[in-house]
């Protein structure tokens, strides 16, 4: 899979307990999407924290340069064109992942901040059900449109969304209301709030993320 031809780049981290071989990738895959201004390198250490033994990771760089990092879409009020473009790119990436031997049902999608929004906006519309969908410190662009567009089977998939009660970048009230609306519409979502800012809490949140993702891979 040539990510550069798709307009994105990425970093692979191979399974900790077993070598990954083409056509025999039974250990699973964790796909990670960063936030605005960050990069694949900024989150790559999550492989050792979140990927269970035998699971590989793919850390993607968003397509747009942004002050030394990357961005999945533009700032308000111009988010939608970039969101749609990045959704199309992710669809191509996931098609390439499948061709390399990683089945959707053995793949977890994880996103932080902008990556959380892309996890929601892409994941709910992508017709192939993944093992799990995780979004941290993000929101969705338009929850009503997302509910209307969501694939019914994916609505019933396993979703975990977390947010910080003291987040000064993306206030919790917005995300809380949106996630309540998604749950009311039928999303099988584990929504949790932590006493944190716009970050990943290492004490309470990170262990739960690791446990939740591990269960999706049968660990």
Short mmCIF file of C-alpha atoms in Angstrom, two decimals:
data_model
loop_
_atom_site.label_atom_id
_atom_site.label_comp_id
_atom_site.label_asym_id
_atom_site.label_seq_id
_atom_site.Cartn_x
_atom_site.Cartn_y
_atom_site.Cartn_z
CA UNK A 1 0.00 0.00 0.00
CA UNK A 2 1.56 3.27 -1.14
CA UNK A 3 0.23 5.85 1.30
CA UNK A 4 2.07 8.73 -0.37
CA UNK A 5 0.09 8.23 -3.58
CA UNK A 6 -3.08 8.69 -1.55
CA UNK A 7 -1.90 11.98 -0.10
CA UNK A 8 -1.09 10.66 3.37
CA UNK A 9 1.96 9.13 5.03
CA UNK A 10 2.27 6.82 7.97
CA UNK A 11 4.36 4.85 10.40
CA UNK A 12 4.04 1.11 10.95
CA UNK A 13 4.75 -0.55 14.26
CA UNK A 14 4.81 -4.31 13.96
CA UNK A 15 3.28 -6.74 16.40
CA UNK A 16 5.20 -7.08 19.64
CA UNK A 17 4.80 -10.84 19.98
CA UNK A 18 4.86 -12.14 16.41
CA UNK A 19 6.18 -11.17 13.01
CA UNK A 20 3.65 -9.87 10.51
CA UNK A 21 3.59 -11.75 7.24
CA UNK A 22 1.66 -10.87 4.11
CA UNK A 23 -1.51 -12.93 3.85
CA UNK A 24 -1.28 -14.14 7.45
CA UNK A 25 -2.02 -11.02 9.49
CA UNK A 26 -4.18 -12.59 12.14
CA UNK A 27 -2.91 -10.50 15.04
CA UNK A 28 -4.98 -7.46 14.21
CA UNK A 29 -4.29 -3.82 13.46
CA UNK A 30 -4.71 -0.56 15.38
CA UNK A 31 -5.06 2.49 13.11
CA UNK A 32 -4.32 5.81 14.85
CA UNK A 33 -5.34 9.33 13.71
CA UNK A 34 -3.67 12.35 15.35
CA UNK A 35 -5.06 15.79 16.16
CA UNK A 36 -4.52 19.17 14.46
CA UNK A 37 -0.89 20.21 14.33
CA UNK A 38 0.39 16.81 15.46
CA UNK A 39 1.77 13.92 13.44
CA UNK A 40 2.17 10.16 13.39
CA UNK A 41 5.42 10.58 15.32
CA UNK A 42 3.55 12.42 18.08
CA UNK A 43 1.41 9.42 18.95
CA UNK A 44 3.62 6.51 17.94
CA UNK A 45 4.46 5.63 21.56
CA UNK A 46 0.82 4.60 21.98
CA UNK A 47 1.69 1.37 20.20
CA UNK A 48 3.50 0.09 23.27
CA UNK A 49 0.65 1.21 25.51
CA UNK A 50 -2.50 0.32 23.57
CA UNK A 51 -1.65 -2.46 21.10
CA UNK A 52 -1.91 -5.91 22.72
CA UNK A 53 0.78 -8.51 21.97
CA UNK A 54 0.44 -9.70 18.39
CA UNK A 55 -1.31 -6.52 17.19
CA UNK A 56 0.37 -4.11 14.76
CA UNK A 57 -0.27 -0.37 14.48
CA UNK A 58 -0.52 2.11 11.62
CA UNK A 59 -0.09 5.78 12.57
CA UNK A 60 -1.30 8.08 9.79
CA UNK A 61 -0.27 11.64 9.02
CA UNK A 62 -3.16 13.85 7.88
CA UNK A 63 -2.89 15.27 4.34
CA UNK A 64 -2.55 19.01 5.09
CA UNK A 65 0.52 20.72 6.54
CA UNK A 66 -0.21 22.77 9.66
CA UNK A 67 2.52 24.69 11.52
CA UNK A 68 5.06 21.89 11.49
CA UNK A 69 2.45 19.16 11.83
CA UNK A 70 -0.60 18.07 9.89
CA UNK A 71 -4.34 18.63 9.79
CA UNK A 72 -7.29 16.55 8.58
CA UNK A 73 -9.46 19.57 7.78
CA UNK A 74 -9.55 23.37 7.97
CA UNK A 75 -10.53 25.57 10.90
CA UNK A 76 -14.15 26.73 11.33
CA UNK A 77 -16.15 27.66 9.39
CA UNK A 78 -14.46 25.75 6.57
CA UNK A 79 -14.25 22.24 8.02
CA UNK A 80 -16.61 20.31 5.75
CA UNK A 81 -14.61 20.19 2.47
CA UNK A 82 -11.55 18.84 4.30
CA UNK A 83 -13.63 16.38 6.31
CA UNK A 84 -15.15 14.96 3.13
CA UNK A 85 -11.75 14.80 1.44
CA UNK A 86 -10.17 13.05 4.43
CA UNK A 87 -13.08 10.60 4.64
CA UNK A 88 -12.42 9.63 1.02
CA UNK A 89 -8.69 9.25 1.74
CA UNK A 90 -9.38 7.01 4.73
CA UNK A 91 -11.67 4.85 2.62
CA UNK A 92 -8.78 4.29 0.22
CA UNK A 93 -6.39 3.59 3.10
CA UNK A 94 -8.74 1.01 4.58
CA UNK A 95 -9.17 -0.64 1.19
CA UNK A 96 -5.39 -0.94 1.04
CA UNK A 97 -5.25 -2.31 4.58
CA UNK A 98 -7.75 -5.03 3.61
CA UNK A 99 -5.69 -5.93 0.54
CA UNK A 100 -2.69 -6.40 2.80
CA UNK A 101 -4.55 -9.04 4.79
CA UNK A 102 -6.03 -7.13 7.73
CA UNK A 103 -9.73 -7.93 8.01
CA UNK A 104 -12.05 -5.09 9.12
CA UNK A 105 -13.35 -7.20 11.99
CA UNK A 106 -9.78 -7.42 13.31
CA UNK A 107 -9.03 -3.69 13.01
CA UNK A 108 -9.60 -0.94 15.59
CA UNK A 109 -9.72 2.75 14.60
CA UNK A 110 -8.45 5.25 17.20
CA UNK A 111 -8.48 9.04 16.90
CA UNK A 112 -7.50 11.98 19.12
CA UNK A 113 -9.09 15.46 18.74
CA UNK A 114 -9.40 15.99 14.97
CA UNK A 115 -8.69 12.28 14.70
CA UNK A 116 -11.67 11.63 16.97
CA UNK A 117 -13.91 13.61 14.63
CA UNK A 118 -12.59 11.64 11.65
CA UNK A 119 -13.16 8.37 13.53
CA UNK A 120 -16.81 9.35 13.97
CA UNK A 121 -17.36 10.92 10.56
CA UNK A 122 -15.57 8.20 8.58
CA UNK A 123 -16.23 5.21 10.81
CA UNK A 124 -20.01 5.58 10.99
CA UNK A 125 -20.28 5.82 7.19
CA UNK A 126 -17.74 3.14 6.26
CA UNK A 127 -19.78 0.05 5.32
CA UNK A 128 -17.38 -2.53 6.77
CA UNK A 129 -17.74 -3.08 10.51
CA UNK A 130 -14.49 -2.75 12.44
CA UNK A 131 -13.61 -4.44 15.72
CA UNK A 132 -13.96 -1.11 17.50
CA UNK A 133 -13.98 2.67 17.20
CA UNK A 134 -12.25 4.90 19.77
CA UNK A 135 -12.37 8.70 19.89
CA UNK A 136 -10.63 10.86 22.51
CA UNK A 137 -11.19 14.59 23.12
CA UNK A 138 -13.16 15.29 19.96
CA UNK A 139 -16.61 15.94 18.59
CA UNK A 140 -18.60 15.37 15.39
CA UNK A 141 -19.22 17.95 12.70
CA UNK A 142 -23.00 17.53 12.44
CA UNK A 143 -24.56 14.87 14.65
CA UNK A 144 -27.94 15.02 12.87
CA UNK A 145 -26.35 14.40 9.47
CA UNK A 146 -24.11 11.71 10.95
CA UNK A 147 -27.15 9.92 12.37
CA UNK A 148 -28.89 10.15 8.99
CA UNK A 149 -25.86 8.84 7.07
CA UNK A 150 -24.66 6.17 9.52
CA UNK A 151 -24.66 2.55 8.36
CA UNK A 152 -27.16 0.69 10.60
CA UNK A 153 -24.77 -2.19 11.30
CA UNK A 154 -22.01 0.24 12.26
CA UNK A 155 -24.32 2.08 14.66
CA UNK A 156 -24.51 -1.20 16.59
CA UNK A 157 -20.74 -1.70 16.55
CA UNK A 158 -18.48 -1.06 19.57
CA UNK A 159 -17.81 2.65 20.17
CA UNK A 160 -15.80 4.30 22.94
CA UNK A 161 -15.68 8.11 23.17
CA UNK A 162 -13.95 9.99 26.00
CA UNK A 163 -13.64 13.68 26.86
CA UNK A 164 -12.15 15.92 29.52
CA UNK A 165 -14.32 17.96 31.87
CA UNK A 166 -11.74 20.79 31.85
CA UNK A 167 -10.95 20.71 28.11
CA UNK A 168 -10.31 24.34 27.11
CA UNK A 169 -9.84 23.51 23.40
CA UNK A 170 -13.07 21.58 22.78
CA UNK A 171 -15.53 22.25 25.64
CA UNK A 172 -17.09 19.13 27.08
CA UNK A 173 -20.64 20.49 26.84
CA UNK A 174 -20.60 20.30 23.03
CA UNK A 175 -19.26 16.76 22.85
CA UNK A 176 -21.46 15.57 25.71
CA UNK A 177 -24.60 16.78 23.95
CA UNK A 178 -23.56 15.26 20.63
CA UNK A 179 -22.72 11.87 22.12
CA UNK A 180 -26.02 11.81 24.01
CA UNK A 181 -27.77 12.42 20.69
CA UNK A 182 -25.86 9.57 19.02
CA UNK A 183 -26.66 7.21 21.88
CA UNK A 184 -30.33 8.20 21.75
CA UNK A 185 -30.27 7.40 18.02
CA UNK A 186 -29.04 3.88 18.75
CA UNK A 187 -25.25 4.05 18.78
CA UNK A 188 -23.78 1.37 21.02
CA UNK A 189 -21.42 3.83 22.64
CA UNK A 190 -19.46 3.82 25.87
CA UNK A 191 -19.12 7.56 26.59
CA UNK A 192 -16.86 8.57 29.48
CA UNK A 193 -15.64 11.84 30.93
CA UNK A 194 -12.40 12.33 32.84
CA UNK A 195 -11.04 15.15 34.99
CA UNK A 196 -8.53 16.25 32.37
CA UNK A 197 -7.87 18.89 29.73
CA UNK A 198 -7.23 18.36 26.01
CA UNK A 199 -5.02 15.36 26.49
CA UNK A 200 -5.05 11.67 27.43
CA UNK A 201 -5.15 11.11 31.18
CA UNK A 202 -2.43 8.56 32.03
CA UNK A 203 -3.88 7.45 35.37
CA UNK A 204 -7.55 6.69 34.84
CA UNK A 205 -8.23 7.02 31.11
CA UNK A 206 -5.24 5.30 29.53
CA UNK A 207 -5.64 2.01 31.44
CA UNK A 208 -9.31 1.89 30.42
CA UNK A 209 -8.44 2.59 26.78
CA UNK A 210 -5.92 -0.24 26.88
CA UNK A 211 -8.40 -2.64 28.47
CA UNK A 212 -11.21 -1.70 26.07
CA UNK A 213 -9.04 -2.06 22.96
CA UNK A 214 -7.58 -5.31 24.26
CA UNK A 215 -11.06 -6.81 24.59
CA UNK A 216 -11.79 -5.99 20.94
CA UNK A 217 -8.74 -8.08 20.01
CA UNK A 218 -9.67 -10.89 22.39
CA UNK A 219 -6.92 -10.04 24.88
#
